mmCIF file of C-alpha atoms in Angstrom:
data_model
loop_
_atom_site.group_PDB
_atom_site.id
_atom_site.type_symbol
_atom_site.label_atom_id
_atom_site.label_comp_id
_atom_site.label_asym_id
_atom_site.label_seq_id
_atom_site.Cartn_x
_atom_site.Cartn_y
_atom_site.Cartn_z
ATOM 1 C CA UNK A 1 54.436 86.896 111.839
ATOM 2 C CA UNK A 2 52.059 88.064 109.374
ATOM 3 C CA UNK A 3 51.361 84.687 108.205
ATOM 4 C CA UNK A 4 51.217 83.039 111.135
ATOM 5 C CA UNK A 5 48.430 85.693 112.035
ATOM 6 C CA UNK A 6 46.406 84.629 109.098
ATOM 7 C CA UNK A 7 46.959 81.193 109.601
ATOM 8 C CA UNK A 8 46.142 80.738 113.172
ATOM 9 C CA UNK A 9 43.639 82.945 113.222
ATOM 10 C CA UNK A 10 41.451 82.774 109.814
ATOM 11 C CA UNK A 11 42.747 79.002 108.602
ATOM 12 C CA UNK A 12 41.820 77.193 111.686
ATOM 13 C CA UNK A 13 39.083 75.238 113.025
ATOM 14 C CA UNK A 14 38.987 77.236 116.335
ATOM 15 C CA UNK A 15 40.386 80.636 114.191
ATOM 16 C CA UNK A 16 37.094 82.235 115.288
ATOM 17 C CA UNK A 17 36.983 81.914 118.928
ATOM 18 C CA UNK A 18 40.894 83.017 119.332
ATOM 19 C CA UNK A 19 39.877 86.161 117.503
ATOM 20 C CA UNK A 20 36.928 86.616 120.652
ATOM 21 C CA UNK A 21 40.003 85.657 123.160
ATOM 22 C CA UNK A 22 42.221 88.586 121.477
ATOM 23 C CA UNK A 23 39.279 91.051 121.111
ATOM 24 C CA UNK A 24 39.037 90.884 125.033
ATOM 25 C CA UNK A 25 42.730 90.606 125.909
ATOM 26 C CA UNK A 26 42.960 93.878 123.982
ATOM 27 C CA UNK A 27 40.085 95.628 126.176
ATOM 28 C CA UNK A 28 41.835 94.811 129.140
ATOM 29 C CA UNK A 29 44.450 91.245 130.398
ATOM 30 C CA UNK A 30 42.388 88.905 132.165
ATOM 31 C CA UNK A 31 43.027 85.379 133.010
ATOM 32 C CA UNK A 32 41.857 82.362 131.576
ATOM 33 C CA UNK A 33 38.439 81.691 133.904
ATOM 34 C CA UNK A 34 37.744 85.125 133.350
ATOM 35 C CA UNK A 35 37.852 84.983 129.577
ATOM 36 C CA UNK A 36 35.707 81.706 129.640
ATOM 37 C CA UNK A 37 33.104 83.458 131.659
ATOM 38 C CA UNK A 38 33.281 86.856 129.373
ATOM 39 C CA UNK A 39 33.238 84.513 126.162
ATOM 40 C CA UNK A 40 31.088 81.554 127.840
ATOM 41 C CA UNK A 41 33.336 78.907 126.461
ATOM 42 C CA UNK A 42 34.442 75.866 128.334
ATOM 43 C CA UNK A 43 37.112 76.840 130.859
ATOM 44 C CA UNK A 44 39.380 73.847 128.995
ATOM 45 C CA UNK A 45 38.536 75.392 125.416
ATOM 46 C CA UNK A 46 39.865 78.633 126.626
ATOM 47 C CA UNK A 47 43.044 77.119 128.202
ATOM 48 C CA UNK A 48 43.985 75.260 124.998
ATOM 49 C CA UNK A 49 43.243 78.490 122.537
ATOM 50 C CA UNK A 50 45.410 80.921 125.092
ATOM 51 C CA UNK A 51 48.223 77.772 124.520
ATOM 52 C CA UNK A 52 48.000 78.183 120.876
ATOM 53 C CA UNK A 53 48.097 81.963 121.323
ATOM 54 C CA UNK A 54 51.203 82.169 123.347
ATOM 55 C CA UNK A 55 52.997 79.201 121.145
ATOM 56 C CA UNK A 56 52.496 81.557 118.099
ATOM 57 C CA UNK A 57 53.982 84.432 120.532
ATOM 58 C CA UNK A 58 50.308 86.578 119.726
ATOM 59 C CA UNK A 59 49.699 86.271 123.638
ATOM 60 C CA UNK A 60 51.378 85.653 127.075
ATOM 61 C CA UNK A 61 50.949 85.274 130.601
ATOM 62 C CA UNK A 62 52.201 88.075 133.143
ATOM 63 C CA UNK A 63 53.590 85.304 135.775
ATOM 64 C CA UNK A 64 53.943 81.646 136.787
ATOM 65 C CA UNK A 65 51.690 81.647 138.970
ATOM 66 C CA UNK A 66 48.155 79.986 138.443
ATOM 67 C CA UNK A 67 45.445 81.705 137.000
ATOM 68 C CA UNK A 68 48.033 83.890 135.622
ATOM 69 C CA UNK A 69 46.425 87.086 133.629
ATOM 70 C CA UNK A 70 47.336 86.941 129.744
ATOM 71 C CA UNK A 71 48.064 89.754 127.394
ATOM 72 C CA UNK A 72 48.998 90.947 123.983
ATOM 73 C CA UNK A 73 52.653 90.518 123.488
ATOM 74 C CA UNK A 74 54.426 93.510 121.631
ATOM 75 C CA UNK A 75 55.224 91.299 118.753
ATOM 76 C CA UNK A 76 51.576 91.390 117.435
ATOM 77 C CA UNK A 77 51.174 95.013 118.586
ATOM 78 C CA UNK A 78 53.454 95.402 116.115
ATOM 79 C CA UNK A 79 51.033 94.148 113.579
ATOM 80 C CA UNK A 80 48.281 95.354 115.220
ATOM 81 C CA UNK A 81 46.832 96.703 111.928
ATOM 82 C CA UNK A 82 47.140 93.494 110.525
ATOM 83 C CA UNK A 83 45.262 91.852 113.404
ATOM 84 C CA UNK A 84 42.477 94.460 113.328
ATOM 85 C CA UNK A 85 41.585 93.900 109.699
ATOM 86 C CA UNK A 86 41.244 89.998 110.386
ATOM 87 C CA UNK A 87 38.700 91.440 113.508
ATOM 88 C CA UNK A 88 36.696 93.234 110.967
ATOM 89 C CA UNK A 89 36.139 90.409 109.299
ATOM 90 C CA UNK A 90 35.065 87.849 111.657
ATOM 91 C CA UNK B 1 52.392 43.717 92.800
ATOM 92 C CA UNK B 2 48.644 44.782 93.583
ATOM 93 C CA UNK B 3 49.577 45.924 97.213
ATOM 94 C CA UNK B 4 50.765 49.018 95.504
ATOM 95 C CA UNK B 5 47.958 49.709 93.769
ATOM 96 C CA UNK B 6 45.803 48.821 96.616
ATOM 97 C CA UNK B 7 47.547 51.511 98.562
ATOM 98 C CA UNK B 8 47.348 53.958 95.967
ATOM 99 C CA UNK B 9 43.575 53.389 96.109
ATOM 100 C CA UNK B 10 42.838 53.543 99.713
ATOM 101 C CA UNK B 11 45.596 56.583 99.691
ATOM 102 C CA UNK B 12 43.090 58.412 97.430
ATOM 103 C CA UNK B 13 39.831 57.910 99.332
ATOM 104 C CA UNK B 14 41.615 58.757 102.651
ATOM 105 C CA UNK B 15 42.491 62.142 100.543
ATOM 106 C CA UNK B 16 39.567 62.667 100.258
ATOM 107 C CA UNK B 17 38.294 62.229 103.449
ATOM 108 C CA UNK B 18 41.172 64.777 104.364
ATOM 109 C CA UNK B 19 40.485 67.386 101.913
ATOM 110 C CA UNK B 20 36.345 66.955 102.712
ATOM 111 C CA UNK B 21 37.816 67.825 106.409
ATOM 112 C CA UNK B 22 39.561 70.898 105.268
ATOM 113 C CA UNK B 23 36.929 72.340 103.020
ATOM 114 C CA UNK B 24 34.562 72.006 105.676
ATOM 115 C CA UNK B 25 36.832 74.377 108.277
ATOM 116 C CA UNK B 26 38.013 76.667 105.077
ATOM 117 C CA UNK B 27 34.098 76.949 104.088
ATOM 118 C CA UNK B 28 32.771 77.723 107.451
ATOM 119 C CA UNK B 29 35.261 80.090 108.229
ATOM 120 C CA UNK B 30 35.328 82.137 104.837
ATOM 121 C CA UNK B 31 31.537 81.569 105.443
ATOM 122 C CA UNK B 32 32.227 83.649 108.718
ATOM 123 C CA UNK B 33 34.815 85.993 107.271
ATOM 124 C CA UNK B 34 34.788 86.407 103.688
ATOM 125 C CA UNK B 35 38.584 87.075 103.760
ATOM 126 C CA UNK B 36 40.814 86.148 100.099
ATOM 127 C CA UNK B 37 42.927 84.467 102.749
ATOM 128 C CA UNK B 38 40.037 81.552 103.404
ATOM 129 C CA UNK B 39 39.043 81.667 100.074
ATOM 130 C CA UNK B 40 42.205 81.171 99.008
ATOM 131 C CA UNK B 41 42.443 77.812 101.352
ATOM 132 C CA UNK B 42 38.997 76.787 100.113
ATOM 133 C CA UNK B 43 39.628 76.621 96.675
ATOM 134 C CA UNK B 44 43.004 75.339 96.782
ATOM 135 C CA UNK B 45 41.060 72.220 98.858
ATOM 136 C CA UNK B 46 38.281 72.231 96.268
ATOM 137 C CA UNK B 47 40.438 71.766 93.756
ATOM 138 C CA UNK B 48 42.829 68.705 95.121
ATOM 139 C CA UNK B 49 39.413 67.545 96.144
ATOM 140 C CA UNK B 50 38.677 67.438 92.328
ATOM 141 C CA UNK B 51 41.822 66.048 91.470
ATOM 142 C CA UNK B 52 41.516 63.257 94.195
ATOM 143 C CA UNK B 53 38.117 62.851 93.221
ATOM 144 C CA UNK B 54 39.022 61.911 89.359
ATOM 145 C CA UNK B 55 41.759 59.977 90.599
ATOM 146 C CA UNK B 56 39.509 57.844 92.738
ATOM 147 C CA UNK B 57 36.835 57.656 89.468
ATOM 148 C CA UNK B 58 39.578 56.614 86.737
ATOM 149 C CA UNK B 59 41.516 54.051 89.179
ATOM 150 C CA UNK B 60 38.258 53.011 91.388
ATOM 151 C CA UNK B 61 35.656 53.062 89.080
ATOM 152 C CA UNK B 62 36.557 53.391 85.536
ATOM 153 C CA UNK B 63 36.587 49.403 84.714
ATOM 154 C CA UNK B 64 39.030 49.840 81.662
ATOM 155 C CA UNK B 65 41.458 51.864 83.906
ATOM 156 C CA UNK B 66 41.565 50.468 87.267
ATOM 157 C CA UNK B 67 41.404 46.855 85.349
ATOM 158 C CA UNK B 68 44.534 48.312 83.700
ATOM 159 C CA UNK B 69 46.668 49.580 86.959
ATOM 160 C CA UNK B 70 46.352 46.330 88.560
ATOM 161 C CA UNK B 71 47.808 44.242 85.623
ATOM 162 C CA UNK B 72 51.657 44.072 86.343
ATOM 163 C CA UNK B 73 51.757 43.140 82.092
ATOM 164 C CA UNK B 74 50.189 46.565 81.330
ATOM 165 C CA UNK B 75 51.896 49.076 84.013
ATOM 166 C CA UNK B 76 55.680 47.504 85.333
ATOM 167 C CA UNK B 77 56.222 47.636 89.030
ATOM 168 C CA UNK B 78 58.402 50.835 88.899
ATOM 169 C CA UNK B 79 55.682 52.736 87.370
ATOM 170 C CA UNK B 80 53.087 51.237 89.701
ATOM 171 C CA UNK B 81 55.788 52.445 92.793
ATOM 172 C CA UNK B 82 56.305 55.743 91.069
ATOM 173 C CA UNK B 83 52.060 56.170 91.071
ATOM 174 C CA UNK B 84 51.902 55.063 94.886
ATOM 175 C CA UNK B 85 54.768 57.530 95.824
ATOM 176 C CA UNK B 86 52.597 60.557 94.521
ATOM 177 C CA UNK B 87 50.057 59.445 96.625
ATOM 178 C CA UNK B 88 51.629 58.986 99.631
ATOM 179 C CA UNK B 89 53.931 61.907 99.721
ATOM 180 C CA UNK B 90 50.309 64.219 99.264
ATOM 181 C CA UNK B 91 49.020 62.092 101.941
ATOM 182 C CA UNK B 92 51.661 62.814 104.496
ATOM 183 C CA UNK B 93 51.394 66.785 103.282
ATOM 184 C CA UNK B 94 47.196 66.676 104.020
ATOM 185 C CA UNK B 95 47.522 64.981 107.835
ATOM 186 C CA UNK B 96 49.625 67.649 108.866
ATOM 187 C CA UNK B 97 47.918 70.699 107.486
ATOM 188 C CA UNK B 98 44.658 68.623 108.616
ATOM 189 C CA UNK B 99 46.296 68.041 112.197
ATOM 190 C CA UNK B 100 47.156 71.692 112.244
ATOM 191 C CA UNK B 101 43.854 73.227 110.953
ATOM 192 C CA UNK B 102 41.707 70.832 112.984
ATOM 193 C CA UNK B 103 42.777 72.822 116.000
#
């Protein structure tokens, strides 16, 4: 997972704003509108970052419903050290 | 047998295009976060960039060279094939890491 972190988060055009998306997940899960308002990005911009998120299992939704609320998955708890280095950073 | 080395050609000015592209994200973001992981993706695009970039000089450019890969009595077919392959199989590497770092 490691390199996957790096990757999606520090090698990517949109790397920067996924780190803002995780920073606020950790504070405390909120859903997608929530996080564009917090973050003031585009509603859409969020949606597709919180997709990439959950595809590389950093991030996932509590439910099926809409506007579901996301949060960190235990997998990149796990690496949480590795995560908070890459948060120094950016 | 010029179409291969017309494809070789515009093969290595559409990797450069690619690798421009990825320097620009790498850059910015080691701009951003001065990690040896982005730096590490910069340079490695800096220097295919270089490479791609004296490719497109000696077989673009250079009239003694590129005059030379296009005569089928100075470079046989197979090697002109064998150049093109390089090319291409780098080419299909760069769009996906492109299409993967452009998100």
């Amino acid at each position: 997972m490691e390199a996957s972190l790096w990757y999606v988060l520090t090698g990517t055009r949109g790397g920067k704003n996924r780190v803002r998306i995780l920073r606020a997940l950790d504070e405390r899960p909120r859903n997608a509108n929530r996080l564009a308002e917090a973050l003031d990005l585009d509603y859409k911009t969020v949606r597709h970052h919180l997709d990439v998120l959950a595809d590389n299992n950093i991030v996932r939704d509590s439910g099926d419903d809409y506007g579901a609320v996301y949060l960190v998955t235990d997998a990149a708890r796990t690496h949480w050290d590795t995560i908070e280095t890459i948060m120094e950073e950016v | 047998m010029t179409a291969l080395v017309t494809l070789f050609q515009v093969l290595t000015l559409a990797n450069l295009v690619l690798l421009t592209g990825l320097a620009y994200v790498w850059g910015r973001n080691y701009a951003d976060m001065r990690s040896k992981h982005t730096l590490g993706l910069l340079l490695f695009a800096l220097f295919l960039l270089g490479e791609n970039g004296m490719a497109a000089y000696f077989f673009l450019v250079d009239p003694q060279l590129s005059g030379w890969i296009s005569n089928a009595q100075q470079v046989p077919p197979p090697a002109q094939l064998a150049m093109a392959a390089l090319r291409v199989a780098q080419f299909g590497g760069l769009a996906f890491l492109t299409w993967v770092t452009w998100d």
